[in-house]
N, C-alpha and C. Protein backbone atom coordinates (compact mmCIF):
# COMPACT_ATOMS: atom_id res chain seq x y z
N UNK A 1 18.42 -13.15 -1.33
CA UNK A 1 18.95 -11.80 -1.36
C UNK A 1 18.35 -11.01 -0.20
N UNK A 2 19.05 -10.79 0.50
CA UNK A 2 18.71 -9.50 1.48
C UNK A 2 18.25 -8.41 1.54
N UNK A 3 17.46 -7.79 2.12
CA UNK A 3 16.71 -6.48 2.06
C UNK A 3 17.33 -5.43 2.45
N UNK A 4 17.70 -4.35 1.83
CA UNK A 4 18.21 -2.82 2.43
C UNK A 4 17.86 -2.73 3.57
N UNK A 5 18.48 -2.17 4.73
CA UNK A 5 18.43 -2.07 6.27
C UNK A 5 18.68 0.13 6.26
N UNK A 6 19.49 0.09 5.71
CA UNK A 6 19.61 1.47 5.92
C UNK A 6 18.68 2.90 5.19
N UNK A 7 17.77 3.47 5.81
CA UNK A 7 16.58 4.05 5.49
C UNK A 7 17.43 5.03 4.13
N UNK A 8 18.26 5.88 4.78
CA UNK A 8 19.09 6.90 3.29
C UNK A 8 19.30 5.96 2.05
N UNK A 9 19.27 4.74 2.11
CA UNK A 9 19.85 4.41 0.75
C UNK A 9 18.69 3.51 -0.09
N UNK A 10 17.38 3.12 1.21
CA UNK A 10 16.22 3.35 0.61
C UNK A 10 15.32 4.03 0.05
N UNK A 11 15.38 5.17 0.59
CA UNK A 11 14.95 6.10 -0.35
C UNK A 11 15.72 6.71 -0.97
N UNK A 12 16.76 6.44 -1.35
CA UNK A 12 17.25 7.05 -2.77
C UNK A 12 17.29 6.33 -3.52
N UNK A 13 16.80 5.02 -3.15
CA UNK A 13 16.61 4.14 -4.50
C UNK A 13 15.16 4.20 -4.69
N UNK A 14 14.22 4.52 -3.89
CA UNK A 14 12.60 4.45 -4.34
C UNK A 14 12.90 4.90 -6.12
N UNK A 15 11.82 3.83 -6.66
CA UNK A 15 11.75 3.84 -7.81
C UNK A 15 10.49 3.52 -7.58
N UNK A 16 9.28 4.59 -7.52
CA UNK A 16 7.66 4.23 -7.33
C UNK A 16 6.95 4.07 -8.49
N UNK A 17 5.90 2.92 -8.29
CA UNK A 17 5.62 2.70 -9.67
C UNK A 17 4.23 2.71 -9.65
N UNK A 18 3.60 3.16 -10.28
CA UNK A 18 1.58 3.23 -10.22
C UNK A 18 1.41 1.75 -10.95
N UNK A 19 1.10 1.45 -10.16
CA UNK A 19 0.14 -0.39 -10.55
C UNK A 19 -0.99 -0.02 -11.15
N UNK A 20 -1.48 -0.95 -12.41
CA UNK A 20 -2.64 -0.57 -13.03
C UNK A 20 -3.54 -1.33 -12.09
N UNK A 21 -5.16 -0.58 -12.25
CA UNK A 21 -6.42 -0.72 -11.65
C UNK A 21 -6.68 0.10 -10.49
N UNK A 22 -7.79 -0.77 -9.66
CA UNK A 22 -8.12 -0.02 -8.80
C UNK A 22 -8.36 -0.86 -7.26
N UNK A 23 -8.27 -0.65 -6.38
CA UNK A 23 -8.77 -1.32 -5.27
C UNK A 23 -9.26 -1.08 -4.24
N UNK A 24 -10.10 -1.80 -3.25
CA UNK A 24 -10.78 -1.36 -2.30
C UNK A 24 -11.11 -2.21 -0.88
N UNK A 25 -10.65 -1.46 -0.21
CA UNK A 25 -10.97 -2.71 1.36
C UNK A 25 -12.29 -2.54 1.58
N UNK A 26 -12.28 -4.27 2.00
CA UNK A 26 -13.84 -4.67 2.52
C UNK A 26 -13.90 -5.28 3.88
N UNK A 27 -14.65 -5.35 4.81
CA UNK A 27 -14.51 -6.09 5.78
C UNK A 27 -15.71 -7.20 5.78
N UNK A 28 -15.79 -8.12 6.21
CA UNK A 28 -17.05 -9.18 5.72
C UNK A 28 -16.77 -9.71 7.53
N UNK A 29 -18.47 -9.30 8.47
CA UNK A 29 -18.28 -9.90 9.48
C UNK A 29 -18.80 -11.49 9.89
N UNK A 30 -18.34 -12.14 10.66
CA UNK A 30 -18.53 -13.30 10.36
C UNK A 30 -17.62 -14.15 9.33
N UNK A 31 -16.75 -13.91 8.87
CA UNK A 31 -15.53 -14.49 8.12
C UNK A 31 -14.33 -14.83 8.52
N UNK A 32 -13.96 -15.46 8.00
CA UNK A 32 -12.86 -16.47 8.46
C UNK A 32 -11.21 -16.36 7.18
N UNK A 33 -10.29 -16.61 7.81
CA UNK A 33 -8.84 -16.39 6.78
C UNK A 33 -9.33 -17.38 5.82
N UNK A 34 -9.39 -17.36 4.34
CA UNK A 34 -9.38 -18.08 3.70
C UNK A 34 -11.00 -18.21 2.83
N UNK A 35 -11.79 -17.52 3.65
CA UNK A 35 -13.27 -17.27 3.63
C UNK A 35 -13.17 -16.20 1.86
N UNK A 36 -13.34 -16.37 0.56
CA UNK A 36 -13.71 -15.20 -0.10
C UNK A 36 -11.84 -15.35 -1.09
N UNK A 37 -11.26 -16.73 -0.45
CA UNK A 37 -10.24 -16.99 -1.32
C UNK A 37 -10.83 -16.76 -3.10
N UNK A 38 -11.80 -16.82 -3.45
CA UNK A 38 -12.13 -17.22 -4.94
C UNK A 38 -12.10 -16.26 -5.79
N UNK A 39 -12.25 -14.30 -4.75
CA UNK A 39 -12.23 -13.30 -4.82
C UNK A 39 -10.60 -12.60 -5.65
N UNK A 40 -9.91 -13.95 -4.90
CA UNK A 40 -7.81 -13.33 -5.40
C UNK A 40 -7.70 -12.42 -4.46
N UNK A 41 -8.12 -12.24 -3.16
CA UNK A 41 -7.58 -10.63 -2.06
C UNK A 41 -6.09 -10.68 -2.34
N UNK A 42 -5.91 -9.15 -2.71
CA UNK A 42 -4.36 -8.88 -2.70
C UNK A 42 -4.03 -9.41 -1.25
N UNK A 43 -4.63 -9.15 -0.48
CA UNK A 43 -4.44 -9.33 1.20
C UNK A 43 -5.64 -9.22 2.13
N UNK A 44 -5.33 -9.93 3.08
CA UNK A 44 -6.85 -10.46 3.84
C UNK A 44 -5.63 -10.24 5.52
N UNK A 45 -6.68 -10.02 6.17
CA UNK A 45 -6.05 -9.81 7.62
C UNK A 45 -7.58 -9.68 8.69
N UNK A 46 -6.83 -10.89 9.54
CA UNK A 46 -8.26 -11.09 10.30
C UNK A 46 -8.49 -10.30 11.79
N UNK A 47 -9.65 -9.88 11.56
CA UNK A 47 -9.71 -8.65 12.87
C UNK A 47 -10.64 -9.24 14.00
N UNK A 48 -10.79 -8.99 14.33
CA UNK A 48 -12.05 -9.37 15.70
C UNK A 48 -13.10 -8.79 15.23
N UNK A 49 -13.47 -7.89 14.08
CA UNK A 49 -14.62 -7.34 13.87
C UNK A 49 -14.85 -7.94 12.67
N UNK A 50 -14.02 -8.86 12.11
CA UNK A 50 -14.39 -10.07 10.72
C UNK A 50 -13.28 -10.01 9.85
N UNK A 51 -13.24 -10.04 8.71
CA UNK A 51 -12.09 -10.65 7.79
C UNK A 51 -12.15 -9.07 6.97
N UNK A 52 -10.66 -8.33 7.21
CA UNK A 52 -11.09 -7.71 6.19
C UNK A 52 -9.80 -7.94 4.57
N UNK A 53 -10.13 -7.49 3.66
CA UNK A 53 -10.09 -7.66 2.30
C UNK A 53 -9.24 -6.33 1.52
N UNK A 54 -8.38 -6.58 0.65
CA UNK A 54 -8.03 -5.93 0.00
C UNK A 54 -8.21 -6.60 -1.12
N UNK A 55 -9.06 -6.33 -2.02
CA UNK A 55 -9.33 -6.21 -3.63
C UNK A 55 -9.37 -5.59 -4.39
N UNK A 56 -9.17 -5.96 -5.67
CA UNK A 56 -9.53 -5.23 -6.93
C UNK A 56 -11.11 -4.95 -7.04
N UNK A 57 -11.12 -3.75 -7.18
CA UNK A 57 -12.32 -2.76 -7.50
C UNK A 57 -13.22 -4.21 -7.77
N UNK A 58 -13.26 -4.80 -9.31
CA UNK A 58 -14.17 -4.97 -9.99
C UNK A 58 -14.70 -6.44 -9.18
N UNK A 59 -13.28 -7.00 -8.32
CA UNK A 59 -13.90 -8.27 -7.54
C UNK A 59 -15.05 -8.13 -6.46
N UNK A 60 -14.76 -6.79 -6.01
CA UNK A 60 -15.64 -6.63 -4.85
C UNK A 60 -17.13 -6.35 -5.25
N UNK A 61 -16.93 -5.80 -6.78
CA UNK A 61 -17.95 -5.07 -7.43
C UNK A 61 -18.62 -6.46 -7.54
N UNK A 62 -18.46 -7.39 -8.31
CA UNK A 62 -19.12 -8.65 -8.68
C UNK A 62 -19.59 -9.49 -7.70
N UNK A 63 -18.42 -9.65 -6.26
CA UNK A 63 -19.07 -10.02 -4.70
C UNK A 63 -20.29 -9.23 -4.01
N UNK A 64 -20.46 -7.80 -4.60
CA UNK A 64 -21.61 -7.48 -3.52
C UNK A 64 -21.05 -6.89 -2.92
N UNK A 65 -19.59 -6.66 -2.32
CA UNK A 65 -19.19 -6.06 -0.78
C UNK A 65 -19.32 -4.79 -1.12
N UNK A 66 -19.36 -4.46 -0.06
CA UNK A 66 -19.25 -2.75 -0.05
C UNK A 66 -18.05 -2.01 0.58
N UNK A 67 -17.40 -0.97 -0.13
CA UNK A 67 -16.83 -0.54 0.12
C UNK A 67 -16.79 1.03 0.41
N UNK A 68 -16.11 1.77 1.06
CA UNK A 68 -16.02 3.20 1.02
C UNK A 68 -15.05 4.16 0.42
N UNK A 69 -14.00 3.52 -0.14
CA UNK A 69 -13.29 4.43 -1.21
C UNK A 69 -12.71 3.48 -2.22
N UNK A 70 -12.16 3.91 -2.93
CA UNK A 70 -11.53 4.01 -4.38
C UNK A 70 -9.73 4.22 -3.85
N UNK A 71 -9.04 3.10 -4.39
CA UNK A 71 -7.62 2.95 -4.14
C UNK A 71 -6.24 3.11 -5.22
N UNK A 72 -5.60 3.49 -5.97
CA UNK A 72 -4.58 3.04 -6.78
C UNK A 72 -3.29 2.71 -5.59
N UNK A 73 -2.59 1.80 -6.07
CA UNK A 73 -1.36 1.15 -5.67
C UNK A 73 -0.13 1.93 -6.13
N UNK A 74 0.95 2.34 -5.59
CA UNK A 74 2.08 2.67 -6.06
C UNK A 74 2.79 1.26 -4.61
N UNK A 75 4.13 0.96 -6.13
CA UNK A 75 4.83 0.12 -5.60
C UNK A 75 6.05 0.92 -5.45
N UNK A 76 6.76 0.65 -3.94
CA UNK A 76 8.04 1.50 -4.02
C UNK A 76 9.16 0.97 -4.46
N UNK A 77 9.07 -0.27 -5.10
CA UNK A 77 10.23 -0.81 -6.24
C UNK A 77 11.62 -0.85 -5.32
N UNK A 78 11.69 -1.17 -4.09
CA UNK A 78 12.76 -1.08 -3.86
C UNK A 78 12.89 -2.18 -2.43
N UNK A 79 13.83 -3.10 -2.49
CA UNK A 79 13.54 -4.29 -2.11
C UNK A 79 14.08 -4.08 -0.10
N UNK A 80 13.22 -3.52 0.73
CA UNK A 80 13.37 -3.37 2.28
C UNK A 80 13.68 -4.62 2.90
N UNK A 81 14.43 -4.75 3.62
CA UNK A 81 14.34 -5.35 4.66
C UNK A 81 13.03 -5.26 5.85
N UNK A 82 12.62 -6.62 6.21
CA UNK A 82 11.54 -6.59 6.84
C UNK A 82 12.09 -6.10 8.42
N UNK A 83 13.35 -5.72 8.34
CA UNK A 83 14.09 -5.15 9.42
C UNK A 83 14.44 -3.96 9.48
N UNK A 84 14.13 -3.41 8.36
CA UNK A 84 14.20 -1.86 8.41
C UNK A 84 13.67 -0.85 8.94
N UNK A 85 14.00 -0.07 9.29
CA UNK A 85 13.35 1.38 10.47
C UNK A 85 13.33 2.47 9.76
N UNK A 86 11.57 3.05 9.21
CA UNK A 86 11.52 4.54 9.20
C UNK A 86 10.89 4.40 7.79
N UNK A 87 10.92 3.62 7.13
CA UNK A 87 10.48 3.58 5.31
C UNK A 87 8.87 4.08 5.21
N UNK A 88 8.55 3.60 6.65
CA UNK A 88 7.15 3.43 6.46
C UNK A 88 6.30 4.63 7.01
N UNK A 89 7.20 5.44 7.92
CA UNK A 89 7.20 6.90 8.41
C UNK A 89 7.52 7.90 7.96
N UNK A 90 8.73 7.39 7.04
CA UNK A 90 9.19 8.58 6.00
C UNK A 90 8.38 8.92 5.10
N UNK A 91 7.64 7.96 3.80
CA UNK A 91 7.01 7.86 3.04
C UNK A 91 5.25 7.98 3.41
N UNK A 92 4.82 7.82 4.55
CA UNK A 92 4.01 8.21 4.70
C UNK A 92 3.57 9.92 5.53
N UNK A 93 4.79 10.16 6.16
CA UNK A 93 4.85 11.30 6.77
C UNK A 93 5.18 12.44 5.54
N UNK A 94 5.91 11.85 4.64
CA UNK A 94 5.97 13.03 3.46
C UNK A 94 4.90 12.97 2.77
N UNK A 95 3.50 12.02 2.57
CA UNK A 95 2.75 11.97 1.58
C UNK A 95 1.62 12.88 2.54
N UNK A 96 1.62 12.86 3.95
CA UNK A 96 0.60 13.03 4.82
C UNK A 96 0.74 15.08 4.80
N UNK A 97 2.19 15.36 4.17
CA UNK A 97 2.24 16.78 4.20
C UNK A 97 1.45 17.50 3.23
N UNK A 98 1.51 16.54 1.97
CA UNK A 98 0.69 17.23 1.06
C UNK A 98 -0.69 16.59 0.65
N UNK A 99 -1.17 16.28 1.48
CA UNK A 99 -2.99 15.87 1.91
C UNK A 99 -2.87 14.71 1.64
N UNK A 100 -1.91 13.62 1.04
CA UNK A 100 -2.23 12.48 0.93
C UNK A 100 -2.20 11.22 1.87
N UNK A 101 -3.21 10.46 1.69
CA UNK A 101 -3.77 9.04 2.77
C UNK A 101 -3.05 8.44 2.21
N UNK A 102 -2.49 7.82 3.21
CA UNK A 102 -1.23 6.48 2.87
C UNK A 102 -1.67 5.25 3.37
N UNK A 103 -2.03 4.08 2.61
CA UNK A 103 -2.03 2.90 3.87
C UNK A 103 -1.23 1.83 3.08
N UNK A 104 -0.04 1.72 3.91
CA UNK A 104 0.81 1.25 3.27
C UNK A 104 1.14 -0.45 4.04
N UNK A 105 1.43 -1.44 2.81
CA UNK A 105 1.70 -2.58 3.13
C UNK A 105 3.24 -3.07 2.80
N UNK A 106 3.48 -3.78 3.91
CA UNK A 106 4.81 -4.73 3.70
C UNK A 106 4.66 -5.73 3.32
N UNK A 107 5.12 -5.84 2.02
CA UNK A 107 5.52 -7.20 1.73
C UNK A 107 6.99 -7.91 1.72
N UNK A 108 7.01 -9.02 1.14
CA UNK A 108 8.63 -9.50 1.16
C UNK A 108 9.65 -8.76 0.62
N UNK A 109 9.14 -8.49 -0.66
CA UNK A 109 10.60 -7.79 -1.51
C UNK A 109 9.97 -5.99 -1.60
N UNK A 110 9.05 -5.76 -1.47
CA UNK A 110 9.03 -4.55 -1.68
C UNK A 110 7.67 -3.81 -0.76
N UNK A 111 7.74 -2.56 -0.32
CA UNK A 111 6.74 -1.89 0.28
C UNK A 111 5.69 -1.45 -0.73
N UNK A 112 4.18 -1.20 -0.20
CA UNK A 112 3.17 -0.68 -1.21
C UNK A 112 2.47 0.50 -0.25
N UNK A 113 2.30 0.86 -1.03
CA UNK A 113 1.01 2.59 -0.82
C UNK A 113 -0.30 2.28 -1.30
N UNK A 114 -1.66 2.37 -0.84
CA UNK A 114 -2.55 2.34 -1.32
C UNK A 114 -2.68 3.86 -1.24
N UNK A 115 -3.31 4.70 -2.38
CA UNK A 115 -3.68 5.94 -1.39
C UNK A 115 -4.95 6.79 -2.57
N UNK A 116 -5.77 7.22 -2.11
CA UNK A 116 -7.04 7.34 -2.92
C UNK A 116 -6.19 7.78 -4.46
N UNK A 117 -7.44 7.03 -5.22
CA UNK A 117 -7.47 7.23 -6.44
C UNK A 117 -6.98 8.65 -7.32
N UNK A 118 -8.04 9.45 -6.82
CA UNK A 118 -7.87 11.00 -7.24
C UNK A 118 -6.85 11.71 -6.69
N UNK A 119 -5.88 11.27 -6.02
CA UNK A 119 -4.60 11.42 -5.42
C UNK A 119 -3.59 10.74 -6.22
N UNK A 120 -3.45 9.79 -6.78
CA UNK A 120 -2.34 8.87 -7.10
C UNK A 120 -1.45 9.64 -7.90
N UNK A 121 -1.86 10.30 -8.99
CA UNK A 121 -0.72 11.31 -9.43
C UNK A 121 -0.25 12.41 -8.48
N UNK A 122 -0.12 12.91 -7.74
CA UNK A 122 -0.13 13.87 -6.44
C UNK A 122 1.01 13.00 -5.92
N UNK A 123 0.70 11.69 -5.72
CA UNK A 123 1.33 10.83 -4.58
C UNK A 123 2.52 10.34 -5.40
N UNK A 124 2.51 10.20 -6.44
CA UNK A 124 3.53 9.66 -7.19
C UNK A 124 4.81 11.12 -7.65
N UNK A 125 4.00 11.76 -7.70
CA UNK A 125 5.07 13.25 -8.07
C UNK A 125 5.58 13.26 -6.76
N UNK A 126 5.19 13.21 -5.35
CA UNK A 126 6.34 13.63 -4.34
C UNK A 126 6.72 12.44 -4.27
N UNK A 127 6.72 11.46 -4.52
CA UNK A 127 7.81 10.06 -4.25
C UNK A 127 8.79 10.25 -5.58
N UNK A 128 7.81 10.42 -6.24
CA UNK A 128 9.45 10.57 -7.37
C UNK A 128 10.23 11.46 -7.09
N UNK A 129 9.74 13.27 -6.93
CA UNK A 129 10.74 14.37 -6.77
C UNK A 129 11.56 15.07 -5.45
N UNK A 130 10.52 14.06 -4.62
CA UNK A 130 10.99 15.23 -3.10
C UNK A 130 11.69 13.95 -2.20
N UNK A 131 10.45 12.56 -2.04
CA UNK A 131 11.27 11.94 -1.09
C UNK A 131 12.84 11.72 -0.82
N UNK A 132 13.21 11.24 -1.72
CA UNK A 132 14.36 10.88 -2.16
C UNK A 132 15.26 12.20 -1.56
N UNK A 133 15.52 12.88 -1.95
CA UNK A 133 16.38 14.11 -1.81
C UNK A 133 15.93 14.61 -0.52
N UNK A 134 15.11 14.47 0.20
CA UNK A 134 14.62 15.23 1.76
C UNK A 134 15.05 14.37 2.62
N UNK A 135 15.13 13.20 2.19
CA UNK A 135 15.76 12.39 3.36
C UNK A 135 16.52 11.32 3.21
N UNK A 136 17.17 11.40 2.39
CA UNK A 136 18.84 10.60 2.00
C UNK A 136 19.52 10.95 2.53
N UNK A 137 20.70 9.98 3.16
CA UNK A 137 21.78 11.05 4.49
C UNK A 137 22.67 10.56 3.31
């Protein structure tokens, strides 16, 4: 099945959803892709400054790593094309108006938001009430 290409009819289908838990990027220098597999990283991406990590709170908690913030996930439930233009500008440029940090990932069938914890309800009220309607053609 194919991914939506046209940005208006992606966001009027966002259907954002708060993922339970919590998560937190780590970077571990000296690491390698595949290095800290035992951990489950939602996602690992290798930098020149070492491996860094997206986990669940409590994995990193039990590894030792250290981290500097506190994450909830909203999923934007709505299946993009990895060819699509603007999902990732729209949704972060509207979250960035009302103080919220976006770091958002592509995956296959659907886009994600990490964006601090003590934000996530904040972040989820303008994806549910405003995106949609501000920029649907």
């Amino acid at each position: 099945m194919a991914g939506e290409e046209d940005l208006g009819k992606l966001l009027a289908l966002l259907n954002p959803s708060l993922l339970a838990g919590d998560f937190v990027f780590c970077t571990v220098e000296n690491a390698q892709y595949g290095d800290f597999a035992d951990l489950q990283p939602i996602a690992s991406y290798q930098e020149e400054e070492g491996l860094s990590l997206l986990l669940a709170k409590g994995a990193a908690d039990t590894a030792g790593l250290a981290y500097e913030s506190v994450f909830s996930c909203i999923s934007l439930m709505v299946h993009s094309s990895l060819n699509a233009v603007g999902l990732t500008a729209a949704v972060s440029g509207r979250l960035a108006t009302h103080g919220v940090r976006a770091h958002m990932i592509a995956a296959y069938y659907d886009d994600h938001v990490y964006d601090p914890k003590d934000k996530s309800q904040l972040a989820l009220q303008v994806l549910d009430e405003v995106l949609a309607s501000n920029y649907s053609s």
